[in-house]
Amino acid sequence: MNLFDRMLWVIAFRSLMQHRLRTLLLGSAIAGVTALLVTLTGAFVGIKTTLLVSATTLMSGHVNVAGFYKSSPTSAAPVVTNYKKVREIIAKEVPELDYVVQRGRGWAKLVSESGSQQVGIGGIDINHEPGFRKVVQIKEGKFEDLEKPNAMLIFEAQARKLGVKVGDTMTIVAPTFRGTNNTLDVTLVAIAADIGMLSSWNTFMNDQGLRQLYQLNDETTGALQLYLKDIEQVKPVQERLRKVLAAGGFELLDPDPRPYFAKFDSVNRENWTGQKLDVTNWEDETSFVQWIVTALTVLATMVIVALVAIIGVGIMNVMWISIRERTREIGTLRAVGMQRGSVMAMFMAEGTLLGFMGTVGGGVLGVLLSVGLTQAHISLPPSWQFIFFSERLVISPTAFWVFFSVGFITAAITAISIIPSFLAARLKPITAMSHVG
Amino acid sequence: MSAIVTIQDVVKEYNLGATVVQALRGVSLTVDKGEFISIAGPSGSGKTTLLNLIGCVDTATRGRVEVAGKNTAELSERELTDLRLNTIGFIFQSFNLVSVLTVFQNVEFPLLLQNKLNAKERKARVEALLEQVGLLTHQKHRPNELSGGQRQRVAIARALVTDPLIVLADEPTANLDSETGQAILDLMKSLNQQKGTTFIFSTHDHRVMRYANAVVRLADGKVLGRESPEDAVAHAMGLETPKHAEVRTP
């Protein structure tokens, strides 16, 4: 930056300081919008992070190797036979792997003395589930009791609906393809805190119990959930797995980015029998809840655009006032030899500076607000928990989104200041110097 | 001496709604290099309009305005701005300093626009001029911390800092008390004598006219004549027109 450019910034800064009250009011409005944007983006990151953690822990892993076994063309069962061989291939071919768990999959009616509910059942080996223990918070009972045969874990809302407490017995009724029902009595050993929408239909039980329910052998499971050291590696790992599993003699379903329960119809329409594996990722398996993030993004974008537009009108008005007050100054500067481009740059610098000061203040405010709200452990109402995938409000402002908010709003304000700056620059020196007022 | 400003049959009209007002009606005038010339006349006679045309901040409706050998009608907006920056210095009746800049920065500003000197050279140039106008000790002050006379001296320093060929001053003493006004004119005159800079200033004050080498009298948008200061003062005071009045045409 040469000295002349620096002088333009000096003029811009001092002009803003000369009208402190006006600058403060407008700067505060800009700061408010920026803080809101930082908080909203923090909330999205919080939702996405919670979704990622809860979805990958409860349902999918980062990469999911599952599939269907069909004894007849129209009887798809969501199981992986010979899963130990699949697991060996994964261990050999995926160095990015942190750990892998096997989960049984079931869909059944859970019946208590006072009610019933249709639920998804995950069969887990609690001794090999490091992530599960971190994410799921036990409100009543103990994780360790899931080691017991026919032990079950459900979530708080489900327990309320079913009217059960730890120690109660319930019955699982699972329909079979033959039109009959398999039933199994289970004992409720733990009630966990709700994890938003995903915990509304997920339950977990001892994996041996689930095998017993569906009469599966020890070589069979529902899915292998892979947890990677770096989640950015999901796509390459997914692609590699498809190749190595095919090379290992496994047949695979065509890539289909939908959760497994949405594929029954299409799989049942395909004319094959036997086992086919399906390699998906966490986003595929949670695509049915991604609409929440999309809807919130659209909503927040509309709010931000509306707020920026309102701020824009304010900026435009202030620039007009500033230009009107300084018209004679513009005339003088043009008379002493300032080119139009420099006049425009001077006023744009004022807009940019105002925007930058406001947004930086707003960025800091937004981070403090986000941290404060998160630290306050504010309990969310049930309907909000459903959307936020959490009992409590979690806002996670990230450096990227803070810088984005500062940059975006500063850029918007700079863009808004182009019009008045351009018109100021177009003023003829004689017209500007003759200005009265 | 060679002409630095040549004006031929210049007409300047303003549209005030449906009415066309003629501010200048066929003015012709030549100003030579190094002159200290006053344009005199009552309010509304066209003094400021004439200065604006010479200063390239306005354009003539008809006629030819030549400044430093350039026909201003043929120049683009950018070229006119460059001509103002490099050839002309302005001193305004109401000083027109940039309120948010210090005295030093106000004077330095045209040099920054020119971008010809380095920081050290600029500092030396600005400080020399501030010393000349007696404001070296006030270089860090803002305009609102100065008196009217001091502000006008800053404006003079700003007008001279680029070493212009012409300095235009529109009623430079109008907003000053007589003592300060006299000091300003003494300063302008001494700078004219030291550097040979051409000064063209407008006034309707006969005390100011006395400082000029020559006075161009305007009335109703027309040049009445180019006179000696004594004759112009006599005119201004309503005395008999001296016989040696001279009208120069280009």
XYZ file of C-alpha atoms in Angstrom:
687
model
C 0.000 0.000 0.000
C 1.511 3.330 -1.008
C 1.258 6.456 1.101
C -1.609 7.864 -0.921
C -3.678 4.730 -0.396
C -2.812 4.886 3.287
C -3.998 8.494 3.315
C -7.345 7.406 1.862
C -7.730 4.941 4.727
C -6.709 7.637 7.202
C -9.371 9.967 5.804
C -11.934 7.159 5.886
C -11.096 6.216 9.464
C -11.056 9.760 10.761
C -14.287 10.586 8.966
C -15.918 7.683 10.754
C -14.460 8.821 14.057
C -15.679 12.358 13.421
C -19.234 11.023 13.499
C -18.816 8.662 16.426
C -22.455 8.255 17.343
C -23.519 7.446 13.802
C -20.588 5.074 13.372
C -21.329 3.439 16.702
C -24.994 2.875 15.883
C -24.352 1.460 12.452
C -21.306 -0.475 13.634
C -23.420 -1.998 16.402
C -26.055 -3.081 13.894
C -23.374 -4.675 11.717
C -21.842 -6.306 14.781
C -25.262 -7.647 15.774
C -25.854 -9.238 12.378
C -22.338 -10.700 12.346
C -22.777 -12.078 15.859
C -26.063 -13.627 14.740
C -24.406 -15.154 11.684
C -21.541 -16.527 13.782
C -24.017 -17.955 16.299
C -26.232 -19.477 13.603
C -23.300 -21.034 11.772
C -22.031 -22.245 15.167
C -25.428 -23.821 15.773
C -25.239 -25.555 12.376
C -21.777 -26.814 13.130
C -23.083 -27.963 16.519
C -25.991 -29.772 14.861
C -23.785 -31.310 12.185
C -21.180 -32.353 14.733
C -23.808 -33.832 17.015
C -25.466 -35.482 14.040
C -22.141 -36.843 12.879
C -21.234 -38.202 16.301
C -24.644 -39.569 17.158
C -25.394 -40.938 13.697
C -22.035 -42.601 13.285
C -22.183 -44.020 16.791
C -25.768 -45.183 16.771
C -26.283 -46.130 13.164
C -23.523 -46.198 10.653
C -19.867 -45.631 11.569
C -17.957 -43.397 9.167
C -17.998 -46.087 6.521
C -20.619 -48.790 6.639
C -20.255 -52.269 5.181
C -23.623 -53.958 5.246
C -25.744 -55.703 2.701
C -28.634 -58.058 2.102
C -29.002 -61.777 2.094
C -31.831 -63.188 -0.012
C -32.915 -66.796 0.324
C -35.478 -66.032 -2.395
C -35.588 -63.036 -4.751
C -38.170 -61.205 -2.610
C -36.916 -61.933 0.889
C -34.103 -59.489 1.583
C -32.672 -59.647 5.083
C -30.264 -56.896 6.210
C -27.407 -59.162 7.179
C -23.792 -59.827 6.302
C -22.912 -63.474 6.296
C -19.335 -64.521 6.812
C -18.602 -61.133 8.330
C -15.351 -62.244 9.916
C -13.769 -62.611 6.494
C -15.030 -59.148 5.561
C -13.520 -57.838 8.770
C -10.154 -59.399 7.905
C -10.142 -57.677 4.530
C -11.008 -54.359 6.185
C -8.205 -54.734 8.737
C -5.735 -55.485 5.956
C -6.793 -52.910 3.380
C -7.790 -49.902 5.480
C -4.774 -48.439 7.287
C -6.852 -45.310 7.986
C -8.993 -47.385 10.329
C -9.260 -46.394 13.969
C -11.510 -49.280 14.969
C -14.370 -51.362 13.600
C -17.479 -52.741 15.291
C -20.065 -55.244 14.179
C -23.735 -54.492 14.764
C -26.752 -56.665 14.388
C -29.760 -55.066 12.737
C -33.384 -55.663 13.540
C -36.783 -54.052 13.167
C -39.392 -55.154 15.674
C -42.157 -54.191 18.050
C -41.143 -53.615 21.637
C -43.973 -54.451 23.959
C -44.210 -53.494 27.615
C -47.022 -53.946 30.094
C -48.423 -50.541 29.317
C -47.506 -49.893 25.684
C -45.627 -50.794 22.566
C -43.404 -49.144 20.009
C -41.924 -50.081 16.644
C -38.121 -49.753 16.955
C -34.877 -50.467 15.221
C -32.683 -52.792 17.244
C -28.912 -52.688 17.162
C -27.162 -55.762 18.432
C -23.962 -54.683 20.169
C -21.006 -56.201 21.938
C -20.594 -53.577 24.624
C -17.014 -54.611 25.387
C -15.908 -53.625 21.889
C -17.769 -50.320 21.545
C -15.396 -47.515 22.651
C -17.332 -44.777 20.821
C -20.732 -45.899 22.041
C -19.729 -45.459 25.668
C -18.527 -41.927 25.021
C -21.603 -40.725 23.177
C -24.441 -42.449 24.944
C -25.063 -41.068 28.418
C -26.663 -43.484 30.822
C -29.411 -41.943 32.942
C -30.412 -45.111 34.706
C -28.756 -48.534 34.894
C -25.276 -49.586 33.645
C -23.548 -50.157 30.317
C -21.864 -53.262 31.655
C -25.192 -55.016 32.081
C -25.549 -55.122 28.312
C -23.116 -58.059 28.491
C -25.955 -60.129 29.935
C -28.024 -62.258 27.540
C -31.239 -60.570 26.420
C -30.259 -57.256 28.022
C -31.600 -54.107 26.429
C -30.886 -50.374 26.387
C -33.478 -47.819 25.351
C -33.680 -44.035 25.502
C -35.574 -41.803 27.914
C -38.444 -40.835 25.620
C -38.987 -44.458 24.692
C -38.954 -45.471 28.375
C -41.568 -42.819 29.114
C -43.733 -43.984 26.241
C -43.438 -47.623 27.209
C -43.786 -46.841 30.897
C -40.770 -48.908 31.882
C -37.804 -48.590 34.226
C -34.532 -50.459 34.592
C -35.175 -54.060 35.616
C -38.506 -54.332 33.814
C -39.133 -57.040 31.286
C -40.387 -56.374 27.768
C -41.114 -58.562 24.788
C -39.678 -58.117 21.325
C -41.960 -59.236 18.537
C -40.159 -59.495 15.175
C -42.019 -60.502 12.021
C -40.384 -63.073 9.748
C -40.664 -63.552 6.016
C -42.755 -66.591 6.551
C -45.519 -64.462 8.053
C -44.864 -65.560 11.619
C -43.376 -63.640 14.526
C -40.237 -64.391 16.501
C -40.516 -63.271 20.075
C -37.988 -62.783 22.822
C -38.290 -61.532 26.360
C -35.678 -58.933 27.237
C -34.682 -57.112 30.404
C -34.236 -53.369 30.408
C -30.764 -52.788 31.885
C -30.104 -49.158 30.943
C -31.955 -46.002 29.997
C -29.894 -43.426 28.104
C -30.347 -39.703 27.551
C -32.132 -38.865 24.316
C -29.941 -37.985 21.316
C -32.448 -36.108 19.213
C -34.303 -37.652 16.351
C -32.031 -40.657 16.035
C -32.776 -41.908 19.505
C -36.500 -41.869 18.896
C -36.446 -45.247 17.120
C -33.026 -46.745 17.925
C -32.624 -49.299 20.710
C -29.742 -51.609 21.552
C -29.477 -55.075 22.922
C -26.872 -57.727 23.537
C -25.795 -59.003 20.092
C -26.171 -62.623 21.065
C -29.753 -61.902 22.070
C -30.449 -60.357 18.682
C -28.931 -63.385 16.938
C -31.182 -65.558 19.039
C -34.217 -63.477 18.038
C -33.479 -63.869 14.337
C -31.870 -67.300 14.693
C -28.586 -66.171 13.136
C -25.231 -67.900 13.542
C -22.039 -66.354 14.926
C -20.683 -65.676 11.433
C -23.533 -63.324 10.656
C -24.116 -59.725 11.621
C -26.073 -56.700 10.402
C -23.268 -54.355 9.464
C -19.626 -53.551 10.041
C -19.155 -49.974 11.123
C -15.748 -48.510 10.364
C -14.446 -45.552 12.365
C -11.557 -43.749 10.667
C -8.815 -41.660 12.233
C -9.651 -38.870 9.759
C -13.217 -38.495 8.580
C -12.022 -36.732 5.433
C -10.818 -40.131 4.233
C -14.336 -41.551 4.031
C -14.728 -41.337 0.249
C -11.372 -42.888 -0.744
C -11.792 -45.628 1.854
C -15.320 -46.335 0.608
C -14.122 -46.586 -2.994
C -11.160 -48.774 -2.073
C -13.351 -51.107 -0.031
C -15.694 -51.671 -2.925
C -12.746 -52.759 -5.053
C -11.027 -54.983 -2.502
C -14.263 -56.656 -1.405
C -15.122 -57.386 -5.023
C -11.617 -58.736 -5.525
C -12.104 -60.843 -2.375
C -15.005 -62.642 -4.000
C -17.913 -60.670 -2.547
C -20.724 -59.428 -4.708
C -21.714 -55.809 -4.185
C -24.853 -53.771 -4.676
C -24.575 -50.827 -7.042
C -23.689 -47.600 -5.216
C -26.863 -46.087 -3.766
C -26.622 -43.161 -1.322
C -29.656 -44.083 0.769
C -29.982 -45.637 4.227
C -30.283 -49.420 4.267
C -33.936 -49.458 5.348
C -34.892 -47.458 2.253
C -33.435 -50.110 -0.025
C -35.621 -53.079 0.828
C -38.091 -52.443 -1.975
C -35.512 -51.995 -4.684
C -33.407 -54.931 -3.468
C -36.492 -57.156 -3.365
C -37.289 -56.239 -6.960
C -33.879 -57.479 -8.107
C -33.772 -61.043 -9.314
C -30.917 -62.569 -7.368
C -30.403 -64.664 -4.291
C -27.534 -65.051 -1.862
C -25.395 -62.317 -0.313
C -24.582 -58.903 -1.687
C -22.621 -56.345 0.256
C -23.362 -52.654 0.333
C -20.641 -50.085 1.092
C -22.052 -46.745 2.162
C -20.914 -43.842 4.336
C -22.423 -41.979 7.262
C -23.927 -39.294 5.039
C -25.736 -41.915 2.964
C -27.081 -43.610 6.071
C -28.289 -40.300 7.555
C -29.480 -38.722 4.331
C -33.048 -38.980 5.602
C -32.248 -36.446 8.356
C -30.028 -34.157 6.281
C -33.142 -32.221 5.277
C -33.074 -30.675 8.736
C -29.649 -29.203 8.117
C -30.706 -28.117 4.633
C -33.919 -26.529 5.892
C -32.094 -24.704 8.667
C -29.435 -23.535 6.203
C -32.088 -22.146 3.851
C -33.925 -20.502 6.736
C -30.780 -18.959 8.169
C -29.623 -17.804 4.734
C -32.948 -16.022 4.257
C -32.671 -14.408 7.685
C -29.087 -13.295 7.045
C -29.881 -11.971 3.562
C -32.825 -10.004 4.993
C -30.678 -8.610 7.802
C -27.832 -7.725 5.439
C -30.377 -5.999 3.181
C -31.663 -3.964 6.129
C -28.111 -3.119 7.156
C -27.421 -2.311 3.508
C -30.178 0.283 3.454
C -28.688 1.782 6.616
C -25.197 1.810 5.122
C -26.510 3.367 1.938
C -28.285 6.103 3.882
C -25.267 6.831 6.028
C -23.065 6.994 2.959
C -25.496 9.424 1.341
C -25.460 11.580 4.445
C -21.685 11.410 4.596
C -21.383 12.306 0.924
C -23.855 15.170 1.294
C -21.936 16.505 4.268
C -18.649 16.178 2.458
C -19.690 17.276 -1.015
C -17.624 20.444 -0.779
C -14.674 18.375 0.382
C -15.132 16.117 -2.652
C -15.143 19.241 -4.845
C -11.978 20.513 -3.204
C -10.184 17.194 -3.563
C -11.230 16.938 -7.188
C -10.096 20.541 -7.754
C -6.650 19.921 -6.298
C -6.202 16.953 -8.601
C -7.810 13.851 -7.139
C -9.063 11.499 -9.846
C -12.586 10.080 -9.771
C -11.300 6.590 -9.019
C -9.570 7.839 -5.896
C -12.722 9.603 -4.670
C -14.606 6.367 -5.154
C -11.872 4.413 -3.375
C -11.970 6.864 -0.476
C -15.693 6.373 0.144
C -15.508 2.650 -0.429
C -12.695 2.525 2.102
C -15.074 4.163 4.556
C -17.717 1.497 3.915
C -15.162 -1.298 4.110
C -13.663 0.058 7.312
C -17.045 0.476 8.937
C -17.969 -3.039 7.855
C -14.686 -4.505 9.027
C -14.763 -2.853 12.441
C -18.392 -3.869 12.928
C -17.905 -7.437 11.760
C -14.748 -8.029 13.793
C -16.599 -6.780 16.883
C -19.566 -8.931 15.911
C -17.340 -11.952 15.320
C -15.878 -11.690 18.812
C -19.348 -11.107 20.258
C -20.715 -14.104 18.354
C -17.977 -16.406 19.644
C -18.519 -15.217 23.223
C -22.276 -15.617 22.833
C -21.900 -19.119 21.402
C -19.489 -20.241 24.106
C -21.676 -18.657 26.779
C -24.856 -20.339 25.524
C -23.134 -23.704 25.271
C -21.545 -23.369 28.709
C -24.923 -22.450 30.177
C -26.063 -26.035 29.364
C -29.451 -24.811 28.298
C -31.917 -27.681 28.085
C -33.784 -27.768 24.809
C -37.490 -28.480 24.608
C -38.241 -31.976 23.204
C -39.208 -30.667 19.774
C -35.888 -28.804 19.566
C -33.952 -31.840 20.781
C -35.398 -33.668 17.818
C -33.784 -31.155 15.456
C -30.587 -30.426 17.379
C -29.819 -34.149 18.014
C -29.003 -33.159 21.558
C -30.655 -32.554 24.923
C -28.794 -29.331 25.336
C -27.977 -26.413 23.116
C -24.572 -26.949 21.532
C -23.136 -24.064 19.499
C -19.685 -24.670 18.073
C -18.286 -21.570 16.358
C -15.375 -22.474 14.113
C -12.558 -20.238 12.858
C -13.667 -20.862 9.289
C -17.208 -19.653 9.883
C -16.108 -16.707 12.004
C -13.739 -15.555 9.241
C -16.400 -16.301 6.653
C -18.954 -14.179 8.543
C -16.515 -11.289 8.908
C -15.449 -11.545 5.263
C -18.930 -12.011 3.850
C -20.579 -9.121 5.668
C -17.599 -6.812 5.090
C -17.704 -7.696 1.403
C -21.467 -7.123 1.291
C -21.103 -3.712 2.929
C -18.244 -2.798 0.590
C -20.407 -3.822 -2.361
C -23.303 -1.785 -1.026
C -21.060 1.274 -0.714
C -20.089 1.076 -4.390
C -23.194 2.918 -5.615
C -22.949 6.025 -3.402
C -19.166 6.055 -3.845
C -19.539 5.903 -7.603
C -22.042 8.733 -7.623
C -19.800 10.802 -5.348
C -16.933 10.253 -7.757
C -19.099 11.326 -10.683
C -19.737 14.737 -9.155
C -18.199 17.562 -11.166
C -15.733 19.591 -9.087
C -17.672 22.800 -9.724
C -20.974 21.177 -8.741
C -19.470 19.718 -5.602
C -17.746 22.927 -4.580
C -20.920 24.948 -5.102
C -22.885 22.592 -2.876
C -24.694 24.294 -0.055
C -25.524 22.327 3.055
C 6.614 37.450 -21.295
C 4.669 34.477 -22.702
C 0.968 33.882 -22.007
C 0.091 31.226 -19.457
C -3.658 31.755 -19.779
C -5.464 32.750 -22.951
C -9.206 33.200 -23.088
C -10.991 33.994 -26.327
C -14.627 35.017 -26.697
C -15.709 32.816 -23.849
C -19.379 32.503 -23.065
C -20.644 30.652 -20.031
C -24.327 29.980 -19.658
C -26.171 28.327 -16.793
C -29.610 26.862 -17.039
C -31.789 27.836 -14.127
C -34.946 25.941 -14.907
C -36.280 27.341 -18.151
C -34.111 30.445 -17.867
C -30.642 30.639 -19.378
C -28.338 32.882 -17.403
C -25.221 34.204 -19.091
C -22.466 34.446 -16.494
C -19.808 35.388 -19.041
C -20.591 37.111 -22.333
C -17.693 36.905 -24.765
C -14.783 37.379 -22.407
C -11.265 37.587 -23.801
C -8.202 37.824 -21.611
C -4.516 37.007 -21.605
C -2.439 36.454 -18.495
C 1.324 36.290 -18.768
C 3.636 34.123 -16.717
C 4.625 35.649 -13.384
C 1.770 38.152 -13.264
C 0.001 39.010 -10.010
C -3.323 39.874 -11.439
C -6.633 40.702 -9.855
C -10.053 40.118 -11.345
C -12.298 42.727 -9.874
C -15.959 43.410 -10.069
C -19.121 43.452 -8.063
C -20.907 40.301 -6.919
C -22.453 38.478 -9.882
C -20.065 40.035 -12.378
C -18.596 36.634 -13.318
C -15.310 36.661 -11.362
C -15.701 33.218 -9.844
C -16.978 31.761 -13.116
C -13.916 33.078 -14.910
C -11.610 31.607 -12.259
C -13.431 28.282 -12.477
C -12.850 28.161 -16.232
C -9.177 29.003 -15.838
C -8.948 26.424 -13.042
C -10.448 23.742 -15.298
C -13.143 22.896 -12.752
C -15.788 24.095 -15.185
C -16.094 24.247 -18.951
C -17.069 27.113 -21.217
C -20.306 27.012 -23.192
C -18.539 28.648 -26.129
C -15.124 30.103 -26.810
C -11.605 28.906 -26.136
C -9.831 28.544 -22.828
C -6.125 27.746 -23.038
C -4.153 26.983 -19.887
C -0.416 26.331 -20.032
C -0.731 25.917 -23.800
C -3.558 23.369 -23.625
C -7.063 23.898 -24.995
C -9.151 22.715 -22.055
C -12.116 21.837 -24.283
C -10.045 19.104 -25.911
C -8.982 17.445 -22.679
C -10.631 14.431 -21.073
C -11.813 14.489 -17.474
C -8.660 12.635 -16.425
C -6.408 15.020 -18.355
C -8.169 18.022 -16.843
C -7.613 16.554 -13.382
C -3.938 16.016 -14.172
C -3.687 19.596 -15.459
C -5.187 20.885 -12.217
C -2.860 18.717 -10.161
C 0.349 19.646 -11.936
C -0.233 23.179 -13.188
C -2.728 24.942 -10.949
C -2.940 25.703 -7.253
C -6.222 26.720 -5.644
C -6.860 29.058 -2.743
C -10.515 29.168 -1.770
C -12.454 31.876 -0.025
C -13.507 29.463 2.719
C -10.148 27.657 2.828
C -11.597 24.228 1.941
C -9.151 22.176 3.973
C -9.804 18.513 4.655
C -11.029 18.640 8.222
C -9.860 15.161 9.229
C -6.270 15.695 8.111
C -3.564 17.578 9.964
C -1.957 20.749 8.614
C 0.995 18.695 7.373
C -1.241 16.102 5.703
C -3.382 18.774 4.042
C -0.314 20.356 2.487
C 1.225 17.000 1.616
C -1.932 15.703 -0.058
C -1.322 17.078 -3.602
C 2.204 15.641 -3.498
C 0.768 12.229 -2.657
C -1.582 12.585 -5.594
C 1.373 13.428 -7.841
C 3.415 10.516 -6.485
C 6.659 12.031 -7.785
C 8.641 12.611 -4.587
C 9.736 10.158 -1.957
C 8.711 10.551 1.676
C 11.860 12.428 2.647
C 11.570 14.887 -0.228
C 7.897 15.418 0.507
C 8.595 16.120 4.142
C 11.291 18.630 3.245
C 9.012 20.359 0.716
C 6.035 20.551 3.055
C 8.078 21.754 6.017
C 9.796 24.420 3.934
C 6.424 25.767 2.838
C 4.958 25.600 6.314
C 7.936 27.537 7.584
C 7.411 30.083 4.825
C 3.789 30.583 5.841
C 4.742 30.573 9.524
C 2.969 27.362 10.506
C 5.772 24.873 10.981
C 4.966 24.596 14.661
C 1.317 23.901 13.840
C 1.900 21.021 11.435
C 0.179 18.458 13.642
C -2.871 20.595 14.271
C -6.209 19.927 12.636
C -7.865 22.792 10.692
C -10.479 23.304 13.399
C -7.669 24.147 15.811
C -6.514 27.075 13.668
C -7.710 30.646 13.164
C -9.096 31.796 9.812
C -5.815 33.419 8.849
C -3.848 30.323 9.752
C -6.200 28.141 7.723
C -5.789 30.379 4.716
C -2.027 30.141 5.087
C -2.343 26.359 5.093
C -4.419 26.656 1.920
C -1.685 28.804 0.371
C 0.950 26.239 1.307
C -1.221 23.497 -0.196
C -1.690 25.537 -3.384
C 2.048 26.079 -3.754
C 3.385 22.704 -2.683
C 3.356 21.232 -6.191
C 5.182 24.264 -7.551
C 2.294 25.148 -9.887
C 2.580 27.592 -12.781
C -0.641 29.308 -11.760
C -2.278 29.938 -8.405
C -5.957 30.852 -8.471
C -7.396 32.539 -5.424
C -11.100 33.260 -5.166
C -11.613 36.164 -2.767
C -8.770 34.880 -0.596
C -9.210 37.553 2.060
C -12.995 37.745 2.121
C -13.340 35.709 5.284
C -10.445 37.327 7.095
C -10.094 40.492 9.128
C -8.221 43.315 7.372
C -4.948 42.790 9.222
C -4.861 39.053 8.516
C -6.001 39.665 4.952
C -3.145 42.063 4.425
C -0.668 39.530 5.817
C -2.016 36.890 3.441
C -1.678 39.201 0.466
C 1.858 40.138 1.517
C 2.655 36.452 1.647
C 1.147 35.772 -1.769
C 2.969 38.725 -3.243
C 6.311 37.668 -1.810
C 5.841 34.135 -3.145
C 4.992 35.587 -6.537
C 8.174 37.615 -6.481
C 10.381 34.824 -5.183
C 9.167 31.979 -7.375
C 7.637 33.797 -10.324
C 4.373 31.906 -9.851
C 1.434 33.483 -11.644
C -1.286 34.567 -9.218
C -4.812 35.289 -10.402
C -7.176 36.325 -7.661
C -10.670 37.687 -7.603
C -11.805 40.460 -5.316
C -14.211 43.299 -5.030
C -12.207 44.914 -2.258
C -10.246 47.944 -3.517
C -7.657 47.496 -0.760
C -6.833 44.105 -2.206
C -6.626 45.416 -5.773
C -3.719 47.617 -4.788
C -1.519 44.526 -4.473
C -1.997 43.480 -8.077
C 0.244 44.316 -11.026
C -2.889 44.678 -13.081
C -6.604 44.532 -12.499
C -9.115 43.077 -14.936
C -12.484 44.664 -14.289
C -15.587 42.616 -14.919
C -19.208 43.698 -14.916
C -22.258 41.767 -16.074
C -20.103 38.997 -17.494
C -17.983 41.267 -19.638
C -14.420 42.530 -19.333
C -14.578 46.273 -18.938
C -10.859 46.711 -19.118
C -7.447 45.830 -17.831
C -6.146 48.595 -15.665
C -3.448 49.582 -13.287
C -4.365 49.001 -9.640
C -4.638 52.748 -9.041
C -7.153 53.210 -11.841
C -9.104 50.162 -10.734
C -9.291 51.472 -7.197
C -10.472 54.819 -8.546
C -13.178 52.982 -10.476
C -14.130 50.982 -7.455
C -14.418 54.127 -5.383
C -16.568 55.798 -8.029
C -13.964 58.329 -9.116
C -13.426 59.529 -12.751
C -12.128 56.909 -15.124
C -8.449 57.602 -15.728
C -7.546 58.302 -19.352
C -4.732 55.753 -19.483
C -7.099 52.789 -19.076
C -5.906 50.017 -21.331
C -7.843 47.121 -22.739
C -5.801 44.228 -23.972
C -7.098 41.748 -26.399
C -5.428 38.498 -27.140
